Coordinates of C-alpha atoms in Angstrom, one line a residue:
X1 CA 52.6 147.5 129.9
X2 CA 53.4 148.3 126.0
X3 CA 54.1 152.2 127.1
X4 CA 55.5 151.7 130.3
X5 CA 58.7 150.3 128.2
X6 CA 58.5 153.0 125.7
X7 CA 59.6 155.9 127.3
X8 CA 62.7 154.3 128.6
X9 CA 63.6 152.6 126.1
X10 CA 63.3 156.0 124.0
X11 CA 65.4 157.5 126.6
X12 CA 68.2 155.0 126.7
X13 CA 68.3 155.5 122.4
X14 CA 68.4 159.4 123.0
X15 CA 71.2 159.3 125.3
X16 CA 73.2 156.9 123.4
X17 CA 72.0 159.6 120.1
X18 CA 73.5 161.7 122.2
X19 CA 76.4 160.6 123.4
X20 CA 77.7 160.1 120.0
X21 CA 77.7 163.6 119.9
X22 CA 80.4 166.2 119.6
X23 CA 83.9 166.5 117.6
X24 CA 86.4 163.4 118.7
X25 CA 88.8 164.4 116.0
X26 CA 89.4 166.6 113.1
X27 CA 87.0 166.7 110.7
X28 CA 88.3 168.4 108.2
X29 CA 91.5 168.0 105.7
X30 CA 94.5 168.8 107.5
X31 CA 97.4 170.7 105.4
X32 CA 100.1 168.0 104.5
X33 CA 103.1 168.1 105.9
X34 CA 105.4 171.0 104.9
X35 CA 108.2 169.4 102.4
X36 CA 111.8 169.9 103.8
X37 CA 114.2 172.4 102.0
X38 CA 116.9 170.8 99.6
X39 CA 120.1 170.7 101.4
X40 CA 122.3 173.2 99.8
X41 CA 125.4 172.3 98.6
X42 CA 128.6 174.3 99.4
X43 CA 130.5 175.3 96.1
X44 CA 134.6 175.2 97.2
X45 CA 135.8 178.8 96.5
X46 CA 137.0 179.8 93.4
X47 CA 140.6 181.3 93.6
X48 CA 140.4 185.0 92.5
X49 CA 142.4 186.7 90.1
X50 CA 143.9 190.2 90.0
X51 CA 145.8 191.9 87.9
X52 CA 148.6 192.8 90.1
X53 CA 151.2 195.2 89.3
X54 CA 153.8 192.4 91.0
X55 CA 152.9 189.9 89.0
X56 CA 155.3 189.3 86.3
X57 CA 153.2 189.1 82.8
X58 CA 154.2 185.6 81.0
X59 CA 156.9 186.2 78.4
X60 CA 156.8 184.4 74.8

């Protein structure tokens, strides 16, 4: 009777070995998240300057 219950019973382990098997998630390290660029920040425009022949030069 003692071996009649061995073999199933060490075929109900194996398949449960068994089913345990195979990759039900990542197993490794994933790569963090990438970090989100610094916002830039817009400078206001600088006024230009020329040396223009129609501008009067300042007087003393």
């Amino acid at each position: 009777m003692k071996s009649s219950l061995a073999l199933p019973t060490a075929a109900i382990l194996f398949a449960g070995l068994l089913a345990g098997c195979g990759q039900t998630g990542p197993l490794y390290m994933p790569n963090p998240p990438a970090k989100p660029a610094p916002a830039q920040v817009e400078t206001p425009p600088q006024p230009v300057t020329t040396n223009n022949a129609t501008t009067p030069a300042p007087t003393k």
